[in-house]
PDB file of C-alpha atoms in Angstrom:
ATOM      1  CA  MET A 322      79.689 -73.959 189.711  1.00 94.00           C
ATOM      2  CA  LEU A 323      80.576 -75.690 192.952  1.00 95.00           C
ATOM      3  CA  MET A 324      83.254 -78.476 192.832  1.00 94.00           C
ATOM      4  CA  ILE A 325      83.781 -80.921 195.686  1.00 94.00           C
ATOM      5  CA  THR A 326      87.242 -82.531 195.866  1.00 91.00           C
ATOM      6  CA  GLY A 327      87.878 -85.470 198.011  1.00 80.00           C
ATOM      7  CA  ALA A 328      84.376 -86.618 197.259  1.00 68.00           C
ATOM      8  CA  THR A 329      85.132 -90.358 197.650  1.00 73.00           C
ATOM      9  CA  GLY A 330      86.171 -90.041 201.306  1.00 85.00           C
ATOM     10  CA  ALA A 331      83.797 -90.423 204.147  1.00 89.00           C
ATOM     11  CA  LEU A 332      83.096 -86.723 204.642  1.00 93.00           C
ATOM     12  CA  GLY A 333      83.004 -86.008 200.903  1.00 89.00           C
ATOM     13  CA  LYS A 334      80.386 -88.780 200.364  1.00 91.00           C
ATOM     14  CA  LEU A 335      78.124 -87.173 202.923  1.00 95.00           C
ATOM     15  CA  VAL A 336      78.573 -83.677 201.500  1.00 95.00           C
ATOM     16  CA  ASN A 337      77.867 -85.169 198.010  1.00 91.00           C
ATOM     17  CA  ALA A 338      74.662 -86.855 199.266  1.00 92.00           C
ATOM     18  CA  ARG A 339      73.431 -83.563 200.713  1.00 93.00           C
ATOM     19  CA  LEU A 340      73.988 -81.813 197.328  1.00 93.00           C
ATOM     20  CA  ALA A 341      72.968 -84.665 194.927  1.00 86.00           C
ATOM     21  CA  GLY A 342      70.769 -83.751 192.086  1.00 84.00           C
ATOM     22  CA  ARG A 343      71.941 -80.099 191.873  1.00 92.00           C
ATOM     23  CA  ASP A 344      73.173 -79.252 188.326  1.00 90.00           C
ATOM     24  CA  ASP A 345      75.509 -76.683 189.685  1.00 93.00           C
ATOM     25  CA  VAL A 346      77.657 -79.148 191.581  1.00 95.00           C
ATOM     26  CA  VAL A 347      80.447 -81.362 190.144  1.00 92.00           C
ATOM     27  CA  LEU A 348      82.627 -83.880 191.907  1.00 92.00           C
ATOM     28  CA  GLY A 349      86.319 -84.156 191.522  1.00 91.00           C
ATOM     29  CA  THR A 350      87.844 -87.602 192.053  1.00 88.00           C
ATOM     30  CA  ARG A 351      90.778 -89.697 191.112  1.00 88.00           C
ATOM     31  CA  SER A 352      88.590 -92.269 189.278  1.00 87.00           C
ATOM     32  CA  PRO A 353      85.711 -90.116 187.829  1.00 87.00           C
ATOM     33  CA  VAL A 354      82.560 -91.652 186.269  1.00 88.00           C
ATOM     34  CA  PRO A 355      80.626 -89.583 183.699  1.00 88.00           C
ATOM     35  CA  ALA A 356      79.741 -86.149 184.693  1.00 85.00           C
ATOM     36  CA  GLU A 357      82.639 -86.090 187.267  1.00 90.00           C
ATOM     37  CA  ARG A 358      86.135 -84.450 186.670  1.00 91.00           C
ATOM     38  CA  ARG A 359      89.424 -86.234 187.356  1.00 92.00           C
ATOM     39  CA  VAL A 360      91.188 -84.462 190.156  1.00 93.00           C
ATOM     40  CA  ASP A 361      94.337 -86.075 191.649  1.00 93.00           C
ATOM     41  CA  PHE A 362      96.260 -83.969 194.089  1.00 92.00           C
ATOM     42  CA  ASP A 363      99.234 -86.124 193.307  1.00 92.00           C
ATOM     43  CA  ASP A 364      99.008 -85.172 189.653  1.00 93.00           C
ATOM     44  CA  PRO A 365      99.028 -81.425 189.382  1.00 91.00           C
ATOM     45  CA  ALA A 366      98.227 -81.604 185.595  1.00 92.00           C
ATOM     46  CA  SER A 367      94.761 -83.064 186.540  1.00 93.00           C
ATOM     47  CA  LEU A 368      93.888 -79.981 188.583  1.00 95.00           C
ATOM     48  CA  ASP A 369      91.879 -78.177 186.168  1.00 91.00           C
ATOM     49  CA  PHE A 370      89.355 -76.019 187.840  1.00 95.00           C
ATOM     50  CA  THR A 371      88.085 -74.124 184.707  1.00 94.00           C
ATOM     51  CA  GLY A 372      84.586 -72.683 185.259  1.00 96.00           C
ATOM     52  CA  VAL A 373      84.620 -73.495 188.997  1.00 97.00           C
ATOM     53  CA  ASP A 374      83.385 -70.587 191.133  1.00 97.00           C
ATOM     54  CA  THR A 375      83.553 -72.238 194.551  1.00 98.00           C
ATOM     55  CA  LEU A 376      86.014 -75.007 195.377  1.00 98.00           C
ATOM     56  CA  LEU A 377      85.459 -77.258 198.473  1.00 97.00           C
ATOM     57  CA  VAL A 378      88.748 -78.912 199.302  1.00 96.00           C
ATOM     58  CA  ILE A 379      88.348 -81.742 201.824  1.00 94.00           C
ATOM     59  CA  SER A 380      91.831 -82.202 203.338  1.00 91.00           C
ATOM     60  CA  ALA A 381      94.123 -84.860 201.689  1.00 79.00           C
ATOM     61  CA  GLY A 382      95.678 -85.545 204.974  1.00 76.00           C
ATOM     62  CA  ALA A 383      96.265 -89.311 204.915  1.00 83.00           C
ATOM     63  CA  ALA A 384     100.111 -89.037 204.208  1.00 90.00           C
ATOM     64  CA  GLU A 385     103.310 -87.586 205.432  1.00 93.00           C
ATOM     65  CA  ASP A 386     103.292 -83.789 206.067  1.00 95.00           C
ATOM     66  CA  ASP A 387     105.420 -82.984 202.915  1.00 96.00           C
ATOM     67  CA  VAL A 388     103.057 -84.916 200.670  1.00 95.00           C
ATOM     68  CA  VAL A 389      99.942 -83.314 202.294  1.00 95.00           C
ATOM     69  CA  ILE A 390     101.557 -79.771 201.881  1.00 96.00           C
ATOM     70  CA  ALA A 391     102.418 -80.468 198.268  1.00 95.00           C
ATOM     71  CA  ARG A 392      98.867 -81.600 197.437  1.00 95.00           C
ATOM     72  CA  HIS A 393      97.229 -78.650 199.074  1.00 96.00           C
ATOM     73  CA  ASP A 394      99.698 -76.206 197.486  1.00 97.00           C
ATOM     74  CA  ALA A 395      99.031 -77.673 194.119  1.00 96.00           C
ATOM     75  CA  ALA A 396      95.254 -77.351 194.547  1.00 96.00           C
ATOM     76  CA  ILE A 397      95.429 -73.789 195.739  1.00 97.00           C
ATOM     77  CA  SER A 398      97.798 -72.769 193.046  1.00 97.00           C
ATOM     78  CA  ALA A 399      95.549 -74.455 190.351  1.00 97.00           C
ATOM     79  CA  ALA A 400      92.559 -72.645 191.808  1.00 97.00           C
ATOM     80  CA  GLU A 401      94.372 -69.276 191.543  1.00 98.00           C
ATOM     81  CA  LYS A 402      95.369 -69.974 187.955  1.00 97.00           C
ATOM     82  CA  ALA A 403      91.731 -71.011 186.989  1.00 97.00           C
ATOM     83  CA  GLY A 404      90.138 -67.844 188.522  1.00 97.00           C
ATOM     84  CA  VAL A 405      88.266 -69.764 191.271  1.00 98.00           C
ATOM     85  CA  ARG A 406      86.531 -67.102 193.337  1.00 97.00           C
ATOM     86  CA  HIS A 407      86.331 -68.856 196.653  1.00 98.00           C
ATOM     87  CA  LEU A 408      87.980 -71.869 198.299  1.00 98.00           C
ATOM     88  CA  VAL A 409      86.462 -73.668 201.349  1.00 98.00           C
ATOM     89  CA  TYR A 410      88.894 -75.852 203.147  1.00 98.00           C
ATOM     90  CA  THR A 411      88.262 -78.459 205.864  1.00 97.00           C
ATOM     91  CA  SER A 412      91.015 -78.081 208.442  1.00 97.00           C
ATOM     92  CA  LEU A 413      91.573 -79.178 212.003  1.00 97.00           C
ATOM     93  CA  SER A 414      90.146 -77.645 215.056  1.00 97.00           C
ATOM     94  CA  GLY A 415      92.195 -74.950 216.874  1.00 97.00           C
ATOM     95  CA  ASP A 416      92.783 -77.193 219.990  1.00 96.00           C
ATOM     96  CA  GLY A 417      94.452 -79.770 217.755  1.00 96.00           C
ATOM     97  CA  ASP A 418      97.845 -78.067 217.585  1.00 95.00           C
ATOM     98  CA  HIS A 419      99.376 -80.774 219.892  1.00 93.00           C
ATOM     99  CA  LEU A 420      98.633 -83.402 217.241  1.00 96.00           C
ATOM    100  CA  THR A 421     101.323 -84.461 214.829  1.00 94.00           C
ATOM    101  CA  TYR A 422      99.052 -84.016 211.927  1.00 95.00           C
ATOM    102  CA  ALA A 423      98.219 -80.387 212.708  1.00 96.00           C
ATOM    103  CA  LEU A 424     101.158 -78.858 210.864  1.00 96.00           C
ATOM    104  CA  ALA A 425      99.968 -79.477 207.401  1.00 96.00           C
ATOM    105  CA  HIS A 426      96.586 -77.968 208.152  1.00 97.00           C
ATOM    106  CA  ARG A 427      98.068 -74.803 209.594  1.00 98.00           C
ATOM    107  CA  TRP A 428     100.409 -74.486 206.664  1.00 97.00           C
ATOM    108  CA  THR A 429      97.464 -74.778 204.360  1.00 97.00           C
ATOM    109  CA  GLU A 430      95.547 -72.079 206.311  1.00 98.00           C
ATOM    110  CA  ARG A 431      98.585 -69.766 206.059  1.00 98.00           C
ATOM    111  CA  ARG A 432      98.835 -70.521 202.270  1.00 98.00           C
ATOM    112  CA  LEU A 433      95.152 -69.648 201.745  1.00 98.00           C
ATOM    113  CA  ARG A 434      95.439 -66.293 203.646  1.00 97.00           C
ATOM    114  CA  SER A 435      98.418 -65.283 201.356  1.00 97.00           C
ATOM    115  CA  SER A 436      96.554 -66.409 198.246  1.00 97.00           C
ATOM    116  CA  SER A 437      94.613 -64.436 195.751  1.00 97.00           C
ATOM    117  CA  LEU A 438      91.431 -66.307 196.611  1.00 98.00           C
ATOM    118  CA  ARG A 439      88.475 -65.607 198.846  1.00 98.00           C
ATOM    119  CA  TRP A 440      88.570 -68.395 201.429  1.00 98.00           C
ATOM    120  CA  THR A 441      86.746 -69.927 204.293  1.00 98.00           C
ATOM    121  CA  VAL A 442      88.413 -72.448 206.799  1.00 98.00           C
ATOM    122  CA  LEU A 443      86.200 -75.126 208.557  1.00 98.00           C
ATOM    123  CA  ARG A 444      88.210 -76.247 211.529  1.00 98.00           C
ATOM    124  CA  ASN A 445      86.692 -79.592 212.119  1.00 98.00           C
ATOM    125  CA  GLY A 446      86.931 -81.411 215.384  1.00 97.00           C
ATOM    126  CA  LEU A 447      87.800 -85.117 215.469  1.00 97.00           C
ATOM    127  CA  TYR A 448      84.890 -87.330 214.225  1.00 96.00           C
ATOM    128  CA  ALA A 449      82.899 -89.364 216.599  1.00 97.00           C
ATOM    129  CA  GLU A 450      83.265 -92.175 214.130  1.00 96.00           C
ATOM    130  CA  PHE A 451      87.036 -91.802 214.245  1.00 95.00           C
ATOM    131  CA  LEU A 452      86.711 -92.205 218.011  1.00 95.00           C
ATOM    132  CA  ALA A 453      84.901 -95.457 217.371  1.00 95.00           C
ATOM    133  CA  ALA A 454      87.994 -96.614 215.474  1.00 94.00           C
ATOM    134  CA  ILE A 455      90.554 -95.719 217.989  1.00 96.00           C
ATOM    135  CA  ALA A 456      88.573 -96.526 221.114  1.00 97.00           C
ATOM    136  CA  ALA A 457      86.458 -99.551 220.117  1.00 95.00           C
ATOM    137  CA  PRO A 458      85.757-102.234 222.701  1.00 97.00           C
ATOM    138  CA  GLY A 459      87.565-105.584 222.623  1.00 95.00           C
ATOM    139  CA  PRO A 460      85.755-108.940 222.292  1.00 94.00           C
ATOM    140  CA  ASP A 461      84.961-108.803 226.031  1.00 95.00           C
ATOM    141  CA  GLY A 462      83.548-105.351 225.864  1.00 96.00           C
ATOM    142  CA  THR A 463      86.471-103.565 227.412  1.00 97.00           C
ATOM    143  CA  ILE A 464      87.764-100.426 226.040  1.00 98.00           C
ATOM    144  CA  ALA A 465      91.515-100.307 226.554  1.00 97.00           C
ATOM    145  CA  ALA A 466      92.357 -97.059 224.577  1.00 98.00           C
ATOM    146  CA  PRO A 467      94.810 -94.943 226.610  1.00 98.00           C
ATOM    147  CA  LEU A 468      92.525 -91.868 226.989  1.00 98.00           C
ATOM    148  CA  GLY A 469      93.184 -91.611 230.750  1.00 97.00           C
ATOM    149  CA  THR A 470      90.754 -89.314 232.314  1.00 97.00           C
ATOM    150  CA  GLY A 471      90.705 -86.980 229.369  1.00 98.00           C
ATOM    151  CA  ARG A 472      87.683 -86.186 227.183  1.00 98.00           C
ATOM    152  CA  LEU A 473      87.248 -85.459 223.526  1.00 98.00           C
ATOM    153  CA  ALA A 474      84.843 -82.940 222.048  1.00 98.00           C
ATOM    154  CA  ALA A 475      83.980 -85.304 219.243  1.00 98.00           C
ATOM    155  CA  VAL A 476      81.523 -84.249 216.529  1.00 98.00           C
ATOM    156  CA  ALA A 477      79.157 -86.337 214.271  1.00 98.00           C
ATOM    157  CA  ARG A 478      80.607 -86.460 210.830  1.00 97.00           C
ATOM    158  CA  GLU A 479      77.100 -85.819 209.297  1.00 97.00           C
ATOM    159  CA  ASP A 480      77.123 -82.451 211.132  1.00 98.00           C
ATOM    160  CA  LEU A 481      80.475 -81.489 209.678  1.00 98.00           C
ATOM    161  CA  ALA A 482      79.251 -82.504 206.182  1.00 97.00           C
ATOM    162  CA  GLU A 483      75.978 -80.346 206.641  1.00 98.00           C
ATOM    163  CA  ALA A 484      78.072 -77.391 207.730  1.00 98.00           C
ATOM    164  CA  ALA A 485      80.504 -77.705 204.822  1.00 97.00           C
ATOM    165  CA  ALA A 486      77.509 -77.935 202.358  1.00 97.00           C
ATOM    166  CA  ARG A 487      75.848 -74.921 203.871  1.00 97.00           C
ATOM    167  CA  VAL A 488      78.925 -72.754 203.569  1.00 98.00           C
ATOM    168  CA  ALA A 489      80.096 -73.982 200.159  1.00 97.00           C
ATOM    169  CA  THR A 490      76.721 -73.271 198.596  1.00 96.00           C
ATOM    170  CA  ALA A 491      76.425 -69.737 199.949  1.00 97.00           C
ATOM    171  CA  PRO A 492      80.226 -68.790 200.516  1.00 97.00           C
ATOM    172  CA  THR A 493      79.964 -65.015 200.162  1.00 96.00           C
ATOM    173  CA  ALA A 494      78.853 -64.458 203.704  1.00 96.00           C
ATOM    174  CA  HIS A 495      81.632 -66.646 205.056  1.00 98.00           C
ATOM    175  CA  ALA A 496      84.506 -64.997 203.173  1.00 98.00           C
ATOM    176  CA  GLY A 497      87.579 -64.594 205.368  1.00 98.00           C
ATOM    177  CA  ARG A 498      86.168 -66.472 208.274  1.00 98.00           C
ATOM    178  CA  THR A 499      87.588 -69.349 210.269  1.00 98.00           C
ATOM    179  CA  TYR A 500      85.070 -71.482 212.011  1.00 98.00           C
ATOM    180  CA  GLU A 501      85.753 -73.879 214.946  1.00 98.00           C
ATOM    181  CA  LEU A 502      83.506 -76.876 214.781  1.00 98.00           C
ATOM    182  CA  VAL A 503      83.671 -79.248 217.700  1.00 98.00           C
ATOM    183  CA  GLY A 504      81.192 -81.191 219.806  1.00 97.00           C
ATOM    184  CA  GLU A 505      79.374 -79.573 222.568  1.00 97.00           C
ATOM    185  CA  HIS A 506      79.516 -82.510 225.053  1.00 96.00           C
ATOM    186  CA  ALA A 507      83.045 -83.999 225.391  1.00 98.00           C
ATOM    187  CA  LEU A 508      83.258 -87.719 225.778  1.00 98.00           C
ATOM    188  CA  GLY A 509      85.649 -89.823 227.994  1.00 98.00           C
ATOM    189  CA  GLY A 510      86.438 -93.508 228.093  1.00 98.00           C
ATOM    190  CA  ALA A 511      83.931 -94.103 230.850  1.00 98.00           C
ATOM    191  CA  ASP A 512      81.111 -92.455 228.845  1.00 98.00           C
ATOM    192  CA  LEU A 513      81.965 -94.578 225.829  1.00 98.00           C
ATOM    193  CA  ALA A 514      81.950 -97.902 227.783  1.00 98.00           C
ATOM    194  CA  ALA A 515      78.697 -96.967 229.552  1.00 98.00           C
ATOM    195  CA  ALA A 516      76.981 -96.278 226.225  1.00 97.00           C
ATOM    196  CA  LEU A 517      77.979 -99.779 225.115  1.00 97.00           C
ATOM    197  CA  GLY A 518      77.389-101.660 228.380  1.00 96.00           C
ATOM    198  CA  GLY A 519      81.089-102.407 228.749  1.00 97.00           C
ATOM    199  CA  SER A 520      84.038-101.195 230.915  1.00 98.00           C
ATOM    200  CA  TYR A 521      86.807 -98.940 230.493  1.00 98.00           C
ATOM    201  CA  GLU A 522      90.310-100.086 231.515  1.00 98.00           C
ATOM    202  CA  PRO A 523      92.843 -97.903 229.702  1.00 97.00           C
ATOM    203  CA  ASP A 524      96.187 -99.361 228.648  1.00 97.00           C
ATOM    204  CA  SER A 525      99.431 -97.382 228.768  1.00 97.00           C
ATOM    205  CA  LEU A 526     100.658 -95.448 225.775  1.00 97.00           C
ATOM    206  CA  ALA A 527     103.654 -97.786 225.497  1.00 97.00           C
ATOM    207  CA  ALA A 528     101.386-100.958 225.487  1.00 97.00           C
ATOM    208  CA  THR A 529      99.100 -99.409 222.860  1.00 96.00           C
ATOM    209  CA  ARG A 530     101.948 -98.394 220.675  1.00 96.00           C
ATOM    210  CA  ALA A 531     103.404-101.870 220.771  1.00 96.00           C
ATOM    211  CA  ALA A 532     100.014-103.260 219.962  1.00 94.00           C
ATOM    212  CA  LEU A 533      99.659-100.976 217.011  1.00 93.00           C
ATOM    213  CA  ILE A 534     103.179-101.921 215.608  1.00 94.00           C
ATOM    214  CA  GLY A 535     102.623-105.577 216.354  1.00 93.00           C
ATOM    215  CA  ALA A 536      99.268-105.650 214.456  1.00 89.00           C
ATOM    216  CA  GLY A 537     101.103-104.439 211.353  1.00 89.00           C
ATOM    217  CA  GLN A 538      97.890-102.643 210.035  1.00 87.00           C
ATOM    218  CA  ALA A 539      99.099 -99.048 210.494  1.00 88.00           C
ATOM    219  CA  LEU A 540     101.538 -97.373 208.052  1.00 91.00           C
ATOM    220  CA  PRO A 541     104.666 -95.949 209.651  1.00 90.00           C
ATOM    221  CA  PHE A 542     103.502 -92.306 209.701  1.00 91.00           C
ATOM    222  CA  GLN A 543     100.126 -93.336 211.204  1.00 94.00           C
ATOM    223  CA  VAL A 544     101.510 -94.679 214.446  1.00 95.00           C
ATOM    224  CA  PRO A 545     102.670 -91.278 215.732  1.00 94.00           C
ATOM    225  CA  MET A 546      99.556 -89.741 214.534  1.00 95.00           C
ATOM    226  CA  LEU A 547      97.405 -92.103 216.560  1.00 96.00           C
ATOM    227  CA  MET A 548      99.568 -91.886 219.601  1.00 97.00           C
ATOM    228  CA  SER A 549      99.514 -88.092 219.552  1.00 97.00           C
ATOM    229  CA  THR A 550      95.831 -88.234 219.497  1.00 98.00           C
ATOM    230  CA  TYR A 551      95.544 -90.498 222.544  1.00 98.00           C
ATOM    231  CA  SER A 552      98.110 -88.238 224.337  1.00 98.00           C
ATOM    232  CA  ALA A 553      96.256 -85.033 223.459  1.00 98.00           C
ATOM    233  CA  VAL A 554      92.929 -86.442 224.678  1.00 98.00           C
ATOM    234  CA  ALA A 555      94.455 -87.909 227.949  1.00 98.00           C
ATOM    235  CA  GLY A 556      96.109 -84.564 228.575  1.00 97.00           C
ATOM    236  CA  GLY A 557      92.880 -82.610 228.262  1.00 97.00           C
ATOM    237  CA  PHE A 558      93.730 -80.680 225.196  1.00 97.00           C
ATOM    238  CA  LEU A 559      90.916 -81.794 222.993  1.00 98.00           C
ATOM    239  CA  ASP A 560      87.877 -81.460 225.357  1.00 97.00           C
ATOM    240  CA  GLY A 561      86.719 -78.144 223.622  1.00 95.00           C
ATOM    241  CA  THR A 562      87.305 -75.959 226.587  1.00 95.00           C
ATOM    242  CA  SER A 563      90.315 -74.015 225.047  1.00 94.00           C
ATOM    243  CA  ILE A 564      88.330 -73.025 222.025  1.00 93.00           C
ATOM    244  CA  GLU A 565      87.134 -69.481 222.425  1.00 90.00           C
ATOM    245  CA  ARG A 566      83.911 -69.917 220.167  1.00 94.00           C
ATOM    246  CA  ASN A 567      82.378 -73.035 218.960  1.00 97.00           C
ATOM    247  CA  ASP A 568      80.605 -72.200 215.736  1.00 98.00           C
ATOM    248  CA  LEU A 569      78.888 -75.745 214.991  1.00 98.00           C
ATOM    249  CA  ARG A 570      75.464 -74.878 216.272  1.00 97.00           C
ATOM    250  CA  THR A 571      75.496 -71.408 214.532  1.00 97.00           C
ATOM    251  CA  LEU A 572      76.333 -72.971 211.095  1.00 97.00           C
ATOM    252  CA  LEU A 573      73.859 -75.709 211.474  1.00 98.00           C
ATOM    253  CA  GLY A 574      71.100 -73.467 212.832  1.00 97.00           C
ATOM    254  CA  ARG A 575      70.120 -76.233 215.372  1.00 97.00           C
ATOM    255  CA  GLU A 576      71.475 -78.308 218.137  1.00 98.00           C
ATOM    256  CA  PRO A 577      74.189 -80.690 216.930  1.00 98.00           C
ATOM    257  CA  ARG A 578      73.569 -84.418 216.765  1.00 97.00           C
ATOM    258  CA  PRO A 579      74.727 -86.234 219.866  1.00 98.00           C
ATOM    259  CA  ALA A 580      78.305 -87.545 219.267  1.00 98.00           C
ATOM    260  CA  ILE A 581      77.805 -90.423 221.683  1.00 98.00           C
ATOM    261  CA  GLU A 582      74.994 -91.830 219.344  1.00 98.00           C
ATOM    262  CA  ALA A 583      77.315 -91.452 216.270  1.00 98.00           C
ATOM    263  CA  TYR A 584      79.996 -93.287 218.276  1.00 98.00           C
ATOM    264  CA  VAL A 585      77.712 -96.238 219.185  1.00 98.00           C
ATOM    265  CA  ARG A 586      76.380 -96.485 215.643  1.00 97.00           C
ATOM    266  CA  ALA A 587      79.847 -96.623 214.278  1.00 97.00           C
ATOM    267  CA  VAL A 588      81.073 -99.282 216.714  1.00 97.00           C
ATOM    268  CA  ARG A 589      78.027-101.454 216.102  1.00 94.00           C
ATOM    269  CA  GLY A 590      78.271-101.073 212.355  1.00 88.00           C
TER     270      GLY A 590
END
């Protein structure tokens, strides 16, 4: 049996859609409906993986590092206890170590390597859809995100879901492997603006930070996460050139979807 945890998130929903109808797949969610299991990373008592052969853990990263680490540690420990054979984990691309949210991912990878489980790590690049959230145009069509002249090797979330589904349903061939999954064509602010028929006039990091805080919509831990993303893109650390091998095309068995198209669809809703 394959269990998908984090199935109510955007990536999890896409993985689930690809595997819908299979009687050997079960979903683990905080609020299960019939035929699903309750899985709450914040409640270790709920982490019962009895009968699960392969566990796909979609990162529970929307929290402070200590919370994320505790969640992932609890999931891995429960998998070991239940005799899960293989755990597939969605991590962060190797060029993302300059991001403030990389630490919990790297900790989880280290914990997996020291576990009794067979494992596979999918190091996902940043979603094109996430780029649409942090670099959306304003009412006048201007993109003001502080990306500088940097570029991001964004990847369509649908491709990452397909890769995860492929690995999780045939994990044996991927045991002990760490895959880098980033976009093949990095996107800069000017590219985004051109695709939307607008303009790119980047603000400073300071102005963007002030705007985020002033809007009051970001949680305190999210502000440095977002700012480190802008800085890493502007600094040229996330354009895909520092990754020794991009495995996305190999796992998909085809050319990846154009990230710019995913970006435009996400912006236009």
